[in-house]
Coordinates of C-alpha atoms in Angstrom, one line a residue:
Chain A
M204 CA 0.1 0.1 -0.1
S205 CA 1.2 3.4 -0.8
V206 CA 0.4 6.0 1.5
A207 CA -1.4 8.7 -0.4
S208 CA -1.6 11.7 2.2
N209 CA -1.1 12.4 5.6
K210 CA -5.1 12.3 5.4
N211 CA -4.6 8.4 4.7
L212 CA -2.0 7.9 6.7
H213 CA -4.0 9.2 9.9
Q214 CA -7.0 7.2 8.8
T215 CA -5.0 3.8 8.4
L216 CA -3.3 4.0 11.8
R217 CA -6.6 5.2 13.3
T218 CA -7.8 1.9 11.6
K219 CA -5.1 -0.3 13.1
S220 CA -5.5 1.1 16.3
I221 CA -8.9 0.1 16.4
F222 CA -8.3 -3.1 15.3
L223 CA -5.5 -3.1 18.1
Q224 CA -8.3 -2.2 20.6
D225 CA -11.1 -4.9 19.2
I226 CA -8.4 -7.7 20.0
R227 CA -7.5 -6.7 23.3
L228 CA -11.3 -6.4 23.8
F229 CA -12.0 -10.3 22.2
M230 CA -9.2 -11.3 24.9
Q231 CA -10.5 -9.2 27.9
N232 CA -14.2 -11.0 27.2
R233 CA -12.6 -14.6 27.2
D234 CA -10.7 -13.4 30.7
I235 CA -7.5 -14.0 29.0
M236 CA -5.0 -11.7 30.2
E237 CA -2.0 -9.6 28.3
V238 CA 1.4 -10.4 29.4
I239 CA 4.7 -8.5 28.3
V240 CA 7.4 -10.8 27.9
P241 CA 11.2 -10.2 27.1
V242 CA 11.8 -9.5 23.4
L243 CA 15.6 -9.6 23.9
D244 CA 16.6 -12.8 25.8
K245 CA 19.6 -15.0 26.2
F246 CA 17.7 -18.4 24.6
C247 CA 15.4 -18.6 21.7
I248 CA 13.5 -21.6 20.3
P249 CA 16.2 -23.6 18.2
D250 CA 14.1 -23.7 14.4
L251 CA 15.7 -25.2 11.5
H252 CA 14.4 -22.7 9.3
I253 CA 13.8 -19.7 11.3
E254 CA 16.7 -17.9 12.1
P255 CA 16.8 -15.1 15.4
L256 CA 18.8 -11.9 15.1
Q257 CA 21.6 -12.2 17.7
I258 CA 22.9 -9.5 19.2
L259 CA 26.5 -9.2 20.9
D260 CA 27.1 -6.4 23.6
D261 CA 30.3 -5.1 24.8
N262 CA 31.2 -7.7 26.8
N263 CA 30.3 -10.4 24.3
N264 CA 27.3 -11.5 25.9
E265 CA 25.0 -12.9 23.6
Y266 CA 21.0 -12.2 23.0
F267 CA 18.5 -13.3 21.0
L268 CA 15.7 -10.8 19.8
Q269 CA 12.9 -13.4 19.9
T270 CA 11.3 -15.1 16.7
S271 CA 7.9 -15.6 18.7
P272 CA 6.7 -14.4 22.3
E273 CA 6.6 -18.2 23.0
L274 CA 9.6 -19.0 24.9
G275 CA 8.8 -16.0 27.2
I276 CA 4.7 -16.8 27.4
K277 CA 5.4 -20.7 27.6
K278 CA 8.1 -20.0 31.0
L279 CA 5.0 -18.0 32.4
L280 CA 2.5 -20.6 31.7
C281 CA 5.0 -23.1 33.8
Q282 CA 4.8 -21.0 36.5
G283 CA 0.7 -21.3 36.4
A284 CA -0.1 -17.8 34.4
G285 CA -3.1 -19.5 33.1
D286 CA -4.8 -18.0 30.4
C287 CA -2.8 -15.1 28.9
Y288 CA -1.6 -13.3 25.3
S289 CA 0.9 -10.9 23.9
I290 CA 1.0 -8.4 21.3
L291 CA 4.7 -7.9 20.4
P292 CA 7.7 -7.2 18.1
A293 CA 8.9 -10.6 16.6
F294 CA 12.1 -10.3 14.5
R295 CA 13.5 -13.0 11.8
A296 CA 17.1 -12.7 10.3
N297 CA 17.5 -13.6 6.4
E298 CA 13.9 -12.8 5.6
N299 CA 13.5 -12.1 1.8
I300 CA 11.8 -8.1 2.7
G301 CA 8.9 -7.8 0.2
P302 CA 5.0 -7.6 0.4
I303 CA 4.4 -10.1 3.1
H304 CA 7.8 -10.6 4.8
K305 CA 9.8 -7.9 7.1
Q306 CA 12.6 -8.4 9.7
E307 CA 10.2 -7.1 12.4
F308 CA 6.9 -7.9 12.4
T309 CA 3.9 -8.0 15.2
M310 CA 2.9 -11.3 16.5
L311 CA -0.2 -12.2 18.6
E312 CA -0.2 -15.1 20.4
W313 CA -2.4 -16.8 22.8
Y314 CA -2.7 -19.5 25.1
R315 CA -5.5 -21.5 26.4
I316 CA -5.5 -24.0 29.6
G317 CA -7.5 -27.1 28.9
L318 CA -8.7 -26.4 25.5
D319 CA -8.2 -28.5 22.4
Y320 CA -6.3 -27.3 19.4
M321 CA -9.2 -27.8 17.0
D322 CA -11.1 -25.9 19.7
L323 CA -8.6 -23.0 19.4
S324 CA -8.4 -22.7 15.8
D325 CA -12.0 -22.3 15.8
E326 CA -11.5 -19.6 18.3
V327 CA -8.9 -17.9 15.8
V328 CA -11.6 -17.9 13.3
E329 CA -14.3 -16.3 15.7
L330 CA -11.4 -13.5 16.2
F331 CA -10.7 -13.3 12.4
K332 CA -14.6 -12.7 11.7
L333 CA -15.2 -10.2 14.4
L334 CA -12.0 -8.1 12.9
D335 CA -13.3 -8.5 9.6
N336 CA -16.8 -7.4 10.1
N337 CA -18.3 -9.2 7.5
K338 CA -16.1 -7.5 5.3
H339 CA -15.5 -10.3 3.4
N340 CA -18.1 -13.0 4.1
L341 CA -15.4 -15.5 5.1
R342 CA -15.7 -18.8 4.5
V343 CA -14.2 -21.7 6.7
K344 CA -12.6 -25.0 5.3
K345 CA -11.0 -27.4 7.4
I346 CA -8.8 -30.2 6.0
T347 CA -6.0 -32.3 6.9
H348 CA -2.6 -32.1 5.8
K349 CA -2.9 -35.2 4.3
D350 CA -5.8 -34.8 2.8
L351 CA -5.0 -31.7 1.3
F352 CA -2.0 -33.0 -0.6
K353 CA -4.1 -35.7 -1.8
K354 CA -6.7 -33.4 -3.0
Y355 CA -4.0 -31.2 -4.9
C356 CA -1.4 -33.5 -5.8
G357 CA -2.9 -37.1 -5.8
L358 CA -0.2 -37.6 -3.2
D359 CA -0.2 -40.9 -1.4
Y360 CA 0.9 -39.9 2.1
K361 CA 2.2 -43.5 2.8
K362 CA 4.1 -43.4 -0.4
I363 CA 6.1 -40.0 -0.1
T364 CA 9.2 -40.7 -2.3
I365 CA 11.6 -38.1 -3.7
K366 CA 10.8 -39.6 -6.9
I367 CA 7.1 -39.5 -6.7
L368 CA 7.6 -35.8 -5.5
K369 CA 9.7 -34.8 -8.3
K370 CA 7.3 -35.8 -10.6
I371 CA 4.3 -33.8 -8.8
C372 CA 6.9 -30.9 -9.4
A373 CA 7.2 -31.7 -12.9
E374 CA 3.7 -32.0 -13.4
K375 CA 3.0 -28.6 -11.8
N376 CA 5.6 -26.7 -13.5
I377 CA 7.4 -26.4 -9.9
S378 CA 11.5 -25.9 -10.5
L379 CA 13.3 -27.6 -7.9
P380 CA 16.3 -26.2 -6.0
F381 CA 19.8 -28.0 -6.6
A382 CA 20.1 -30.2 -3.4
T383 CA 16.4 -31.2 -1.7
N384 CA 15.2 -33.5 0.7
K385 CA 11.2 -34.6 0.8
Q386 CA 10.4 -32.1 3.5
D387 CA 11.9 -29.2 1.7
I388 CA 9.9 -30.6 -1.6
L389 CA 6.7 -30.8 0.4
D390 CA 7.3 -27.2 1.5
L391 CA 8.1 -25.9 -1.7
I392 CA 4.7 -27.5 -2.9
M393 CA 2.8 -26.1 0.0
G394 CA 4.2 -22.6 -0.5
S395 CA 4.6 -21.8 -4.1
Y396 CA 1.4 -24.5 -5.4
I397 CA -1.1 -25.4 -3.1
N398 CA -1.8 -22.2 -1.3
K399 CA -2.8 -20.7 -4.5
K400 CA -5.2 -23.0 -5.3
F401 CA -7.2 -21.4 -1.9
A402 CA -10.2 -19.2 -2.8
K403 CA -9.5 -15.7 -2.3
N404 CA -11.9 -15.2 1.0
T405 CA -11.3 -18.5 2.5
L406 CA -10.0 -19.4 5.6
T407 CA -8.5 -23.0 5.6
I408 CA -7.5 -24.5 8.6
I409 CA -5.0 -27.2 7.7
Y410 CA -4.7 -29.9 10.6
N411 CA -2.4 -32.9 11.7
Y412 CA 0.6 -32.3 9.9
P413 CA 3.6 -34.8 9.5
K414 CA 5.6 -35.8 12.6
E415 CA 8.7 -34.2 10.6
Q416 CA 7.1 -30.8 11.0
A417 CA 5.7 -31.2 14.7
S418 CA 7.6 -28.4 16.1
L419 CA 6.7 -27.6 19.5
S420 CA 3.4 -29.5 19.1
V421 CA 2.1 -32.9 20.8
L422 CA 2.3 -36.1 18.6
V423 CA -0.7 -38.7 18.6
N424 CA -0.1 -41.5 16.2
N425 CA 2.9 -40.1 14.3
M426 CA 0.6 -37.2 13.6
S427 CA 1.5 -33.7 15.1
C428 CA -1.4 -31.9 17.0
R429 CA -0.8 -29.0 14.8
F430 CA -2.9 -26.5 12.5
E431 CA -2.3 -23.5 10.5
I432 CA -4.8 -20.8 9.0
Y433 CA -4.6 -19.4 5.7
W434 CA -6.8 -16.6 4.5
G435 CA -6.8 -17.0 0.7
D436 CA -3.1 -17.5 -0.2
T437 CA -1.5 -16.2 2.8
E438 CA -0.4 -18.2 6.0
L439 CA -1.9 -16.5 9.1
A440 CA -1.8 -18.5 12.0
N441 CA 0.1 -21.5 13.1
G442 CA -1.5 -23.4 16.3
F443 CA -0.2 -26.2 18.8
L444 CA -1.4 -28.4 21.3
E445 CA 1.8 -27.9 23.3
L446 CA 4.5 -30.4 24.0
R447 CA 4.8 -31.0 27.7
N448 CA 7.1 -33.7 27.9
K449 CA 10.8 -32.5 29.0
K450 CA 12.4 -35.2 27.5
E451 CA 10.9 -35.1 24.1
Q452 CA 11.4 -31.3 24.1
Q453 CA 14.9 -31.8 24.9
Q454 CA 15.3 -34.2 22.2
R455 CA 13.1 -32.3 19.5
F456 CA 16.0 -28.9 20.4
E457 CA 18.9 -31.2 20.4
T458 CA 18.0 -32.8 16.8
T459 CA 16.9 -29.5 15.6
N460 CA 20.8 -28.5 16.3
I461 CA 22.1 -31.1 14.9
K462 CA 20.2 -30.4 11.4
R463 CA 21.4 -26.7 12.0
G464 CA 24.8 -28.1 11.6
Q465 CA 24.5 -29.8 8.6
K466 CA 23.3 -26.8 6.9
N467 CA 26.5 -25.0 8.4
L468 CA 24.1 -23.5 10.9
S469 CA 25.4 -22.7 14.5
A470 CA 23.4 -24.3 17.1
L471 CA 21.5 -22.5 19.4
P472 CA 21.9 -22.2 23.3
I473 CA 18.8 -24.3 24.9
D474 CA 17.1 -23.0 27.7
D475 CA 17.3 -25.6 30.6
D476 CA 15.0 -23.2 32.7
F477 CA 12.4 -24.1 30.4
I478 CA 12.9 -27.4 29.6
N479 CA 13.1 -28.4 33.3
N480 CA 9.8 -26.4 34.1
L481 CA 7.9 -27.7 31.2
E482 CA 6.1 -30.2 33.0
N483 CA 4.3 -28.0 35.1
M484 CA 2.9 -26.7 32.1
K485 CA -0.9 -27.6 31.9
N486 CA -2.8 -29.4 29.1
T487 CA -2.5 -26.2 26.7
S488 CA -3.2 -25.4 23.2
G489 CA -1.4 -22.0 21.7
V490 CA -1.6 -20.1 18.5
A491 CA 0.5 -17.3 16.8
V492 CA -1.2 -15.0 14.6
G493 CA 0.8 -12.5 12.7
I494 CA -1.8 -9.4 12.6
D495 CA 0.1 -7.2 10.0
R496 CA -0.8 -9.8 7.2
L497 CA -4.3 -9.9 9.2
F498 CA -4.7 -6.3 9.1
M499 CA -3.5 -6.2 5.5
K500 CA -6.0 -8.6 4.3
I501 CA -9.1 -7.1 6.1
E502 CA -8.1 -3.8 4.9
N503 CA -7.5 -4.8 1.1
H504 CA -3.8 -3.6 1.1
N505 CA -1.4 -5.6 -1.0
A506 CA 1.1 -5.2 1.5
I507 CA 2.0 -5.0 5.0
L508 CA 2.6 -1.8 6.7
Chain B
M214 CA 33.3 -11.7 -9.4
A215 CA 31.1 -11.6 -6.1
N216 CA 28.4 -13.7 -5.2
Y217 CA 25.0 -12.7 -4.4
N218 CA 22.8 -14.2 -1.6
T219 CA 19.2 -15.3 -2.2
S220 CA 18.2 -12.6 0.4
G221 CA 19.7 -10.0 -1.8
F222 CA 17.8 -11.0 -4.8
K223 CA 15.4 -8.2 -6.6
S224 CA 14.9 -8.0 -10.4
G225 CA 17.5 -6.4 -12.3
L226 CA 20.1 -8.3 -10.6
K227 CA 22.6 -10.2 -12.9
I228 CA 23.3 -13.7 -11.9
M229 CA 25.8 -16.4 -13.4
L230 CA 23.9 -20.2 -14.1
D231 CA 25.2 -22.9 -15.9
N232 CA 27.8 -20.6 -17.3
N233 CA 25.2 -18.1 -18.8
P234 CA 24.6 -14.7 -17.7
Y235 CA 20.9 -14.2 -16.8
E236 CA 19.2 -11.1 -15.2
I237 CA 16.3 -11.3 -12.5
I238 CA 12.9 -10.7 -14.1
E239 CA 10.8 -11.5 -10.9
N240 CA 11.7 -12.9 -7.6
E241 CA 9.4 -14.6 -5.4
F242 CA 9.9 -15.6 -1.6
V243 CA 8.3 -18.5 -0.4
K244 CA 8.0 -19.6 3.1
P245 CA 5.6 -22.0 4.4
G246 CA 4.7 -22.3 8.2
K247 CA 8.0 -23.1 9.6
G248 CA 9.3 -24.9 6.8
Q249 CA 12.5 -24.4 4.1
A250 CA 12.1 -20.8 2.7
F251 CA 13.0 -21.1 -1.0
N252 CA 13.1 -17.9 -4.0
R253 CA 11.5 -18.8 -7.1
V254 CA 12.7 -16.7 -9.8
K255 CA 11.9 -15.7 -13.4
I256 CA 15.2 -15.1 -15.2
R257 CA 16.1 -13.8 -18.5
N258 CA 18.9 -15.6 -20.4
L259 CA 20.9 -12.5 -21.5
L260 CA 22.7 -14.3 -24.4
N261 CA 19.4 -15.4 -26.2
N262 CA 16.5 -13.7 -23.9
K263 CA 15.1 -17.1 -23.0
I264 CA 12.9 -16.8 -20.2
L265 CA 13.5 -19.6 -17.4
E266 CA 11.8 -20.7 -14.0
K267 CA 14.3 -21.2 -11.1
T268 CA 13.9 -22.0 -7.3
F269 CA 16.4 -21.6 -5.0
K270 CA 17.0 -22.5 -1.6
S271 CA 16.9 -19.5 0.4
G272 CA 20.1 -18.8 1.8
E273 CA 21.9 -20.0 -1.3
S274 CA 24.7 -17.9 -3.3
V275 CA 25.1 -17.7 -6.7
P276 CA 28.0 -16.1 -8.7
A277 CA 26.9 -12.5 -9.7
A278 CA 27.5 -12.1 -13.5
D279 CA 30.2 -9.6 -14.7
V280 CA 27.4 -7.7 -16.8
M281 CA 27.5 -3.6 -17.8
N282 CA 26.2 -1.5 -19.8
Q283 CA 27.8 1.1 -21.7
S284 CA 26.7 3.9 -24.0
Y285 CA 28.7 3.4 -27.3
E286 CA 28.5 5.2 -30.7
Y287 CA 27.6 3.4 -33.9
S288 CA 30.3 3.5 -36.6
Y289 CA 29.9 1.3 -39.5
F290 CA 28.9 -2.4 -40.7
D291 CA 32.5 -3.8 -41.8
G292 CA 30.3 -6.8 -43.5
E293 CA 30.2 -9.2 -40.8
F294 CA 30.4 -7.0 -37.5
W295 CA 28.8 -3.8 -36.5
V296 CA 31.4 -1.6 -35.1
F297 CA 30.8 0.6 -32.1
M298 CA 32.9 3.3 -30.5
D299 CA 33.1 4.8 -27.1
G300 CA 33.0 8.5 -27.4
E301 CA 35.4 9.0 -25.0
T302 CA 38.4 6.6 -25.2
F303 CA 37.6 6.2 -28.6
E304 CA 38.0 2.2 -28.2
Q305 CA 36.4 0.4 -30.8
V306 CA 33.9 -3.0 -30.2
S307 CA 32.5 -5.2 -32.7
V308 CA 29.7 -6.5 -32.2
T309 CA 28.0 -10.0 -33.9
R310 CA 24.9 -10.6 -35.7
Q311 CA 23.7 -12.5 -32.7
A312 CA 24.2 -9.7 -30.2
V313 CA 23.3 -7.0 -32.5
G314 CA 20.0 -8.7 -33.1
D315 CA 16.9 -7.0 -34.0
C316 CA 18.7 -3.3 -32.8
K317 CA 20.4 -3.4 -36.2
Q318 CA 17.4 -2.2 -38.0
W319 CA 17.3 1.2 -36.1
L320 CA 21.3 1.7 -35.8
K321 CA 22.1 5.4 -37.6
E322 CA 26.0 6.2 -37.9
Q323 CA 26.9 8.7 -34.8
D324 CA 24.0 8.0 -32.7
K325 CA 24.4 6.4 -29.6
Y326 CA 23.2 3.0 -28.3
D327 CA 23.7 1.0 -25.0
I328 CA 26.1 -2.2 -25.5
T329 CA 25.2 -4.6 -22.7
L330 CA 29.0 -6.3 -22.2
W331 CA 29.4 -9.4 -20.5
N332 CA 33.1 -10.2 -19.3
N333 CA 34.1 -7.1 -21.4
E334 CA 32.2 -8.9 -24.5
P335 CA 29.4 -7.1 -25.9
I336 CA 26.1 -9.6 -25.8
S337 CA 23.3 -7.3 -26.8
V338 CA 22.6 -3.8 -28.3
S339 CA 19.6 -1.6 -27.5
A340 CA 17.9 0.7 -29.2
P341 CA 16.6 3.8 -27.4
N342 CA 12.7 3.6 -27.2
F343 CA 12.0 6.1 -29.6
V344 CA 14.5 7.1 -32.7
E345 CA 13.9 10.0 -35.3
L346 CA 14.9 8.7 -38.8
K347 CA 14.9 10.3 -42.3
I348 CA 12.0 8.5 -44.9
T349 CA 13.9 7.2 -48.1
Q350 CA 11.3 5.7 -49.7
T351 CA 7.6 5.6 -49.6
D352 CA 4.9 5.6 -52.4
P353 CA 3.0 9.2 -52.6
G354 CA -0.2 9.2 -50.3
L355 CA -3.8 9.3 -52.0
K356 CA -5.5 12.9 -51.3
G357 CA -8.7 12.3 -49.2
D358 CA -7.7 9.2 -48.0
T359 CA -6.2 10.9 -44.7
A360 CA -9.4 11.3 -43.3
Q361 CA -9.6 7.3 -42.8
G362 CA -6.6 7.0 -40.7
G363 CA -5.0 5.0 -44.0
I364 CA -1.6 3.7 -43.5
K365 CA 1.3 2.6 -46.0
P366 CA 4.7 1.3 -45.6
A367 CA 7.8 3.3 -45.7
T368 CA 11.2 2.1 -45.8
V369 CA 13.5 4.8 -43.2
E370 CA 17.4 5.3 -43.7
T371 CA 18.5 2.4 -41.7
G372 CA 16.3 0.2 -43.7
A373 CA 14.0 -0.4 -41.0
R374 CA 10.5 -0.9 -42.6
I375 CA 7.5 0.9 -40.8
N376 CA 4.0 1.6 -41.7
V377 CA 3.7 5.1 -41.8
P378 CA 0.0 7.8 -42.2
L379 CA -0.6 8.4 -45.8
F380 CA 0.3 12.0 -45.5
V381 CA 4.1 10.9 -44.7
E382 CA 6.4 11.8 -47.6
E383 CA 9.8 10.8 -48.5
G384 CA 12.5 13.1 -47.2
E385 CA 10.5 14.0 -44.2
T386 CA 11.8 13.0 -40.7
V387 CA 9.6 10.6 -38.0
K388 CA 9.7 9.5 -34.6
I389 CA 9.4 5.7 -34.4
D390 CA 8.6 3.8 -31.3
T391 CA 11.5 1.0 -31.6
R392 CA 9.6 -1.5 -29.0
N393 CA 7.2 -2.2 -31.6
S394 CA 8.3 -0.6 -34.5
S395 CA 5.4 1.7 -34.8
Y396 CA 5.0 5.8 -36.2
V397 CA 4.6 8.5 -33.6
S398 CA 4.7 11.7 -35.3
R399 CA 6.5 14.0 -38.0
I400 CA 9.4 15.5 -36.9
K401 CA 9.1 19.2 -38.2

């Protein structure tokens, strides 16, 4: 969006301000309290594909700008904080700056004790609809990750081989990068083909991800209790039934660090305090929403502010 | 030559791929969920203008192509090469038929043209969007046809053939849009 004049700018800022107030009202009405957690921390969540910005002070102390408020909020949850949310800046290194990507963006993240992840996905939809205020007559579709690939690519989940995935890419005119693996090709098909098939004003809830994409979610029968929500082709939300098993969490972080090493990325320090208290967290579902993108969608802008 | 990381990809960037210089025309950053990020690019081969789609894993680097544009004056055709001269250093470059391409029909001696050099070798010549050239041959227009906006073929001093309105006569200079070889106006 180009800001044509000061008047337009003022109007946009006012609309954004009301949008933020409406989010806070939504949370307040559900007795979800706002918390502020560190944006700068000595630890971060190790991720294979999300790079934190690193900061060194004059004494060579190392800090990370958080890629999401997840670590900070979960540490509060482990201490018994209860239902809570944050609206905070999140940072990503090496993002290719474009219409929907920036190094810094605003993340709304909230956690619900005792709520199932699919019920939480319904709550996200409720929030989106409330904020949209019938501007787009949003429709909702739910589909498992498995059925999604079956529907759009005819892919049989039990028979995923590199050869089959390469064939799908050839059929769909998706050129492949030089060295690649199964998970990467699935990501590529998802991000450059399948999402383009989603109808414009439809919220698509994709759920039950393959275990390799579990991240910090619970696994049930080798399926990750995770969902994502797209508005049209734009990804807006990612939610988990939160993993509470200390040993498994430690293992996943270590595996991520090993995989990071294979990609010549540095291992990231693991927050022992977080791991050791993880089992104090109650059964919880949590979700993160990129609210710059959400605002863009509601206001029909073609880029985030 | 330097390398470009995918995070610096943007249209206009010149990169090397399979020993050919390419220009990035479009760059799309794809980042699904917590997954691997990719740059899907549309690139144009600077040697033959063919357009390709290519996907890179974000974070990869590709060599930069040593490509630059420089303005040269057209001097003459020696039967094999089109010879241009740097107006400041008087250094000459000889351009092949393939590199001069469709531009050859617009080349007028002493006029300036942008030449794309790869490793200091000319690989393409581009004409300005508009050129002014003299009509060397066209049949006389018939009186009364002007109202219908009729057109007729004409040849200009560089040998290019274009369509002009019936009122345009031999010896007149016309402005031409080289992108579609179309007549724009008469120059008084």
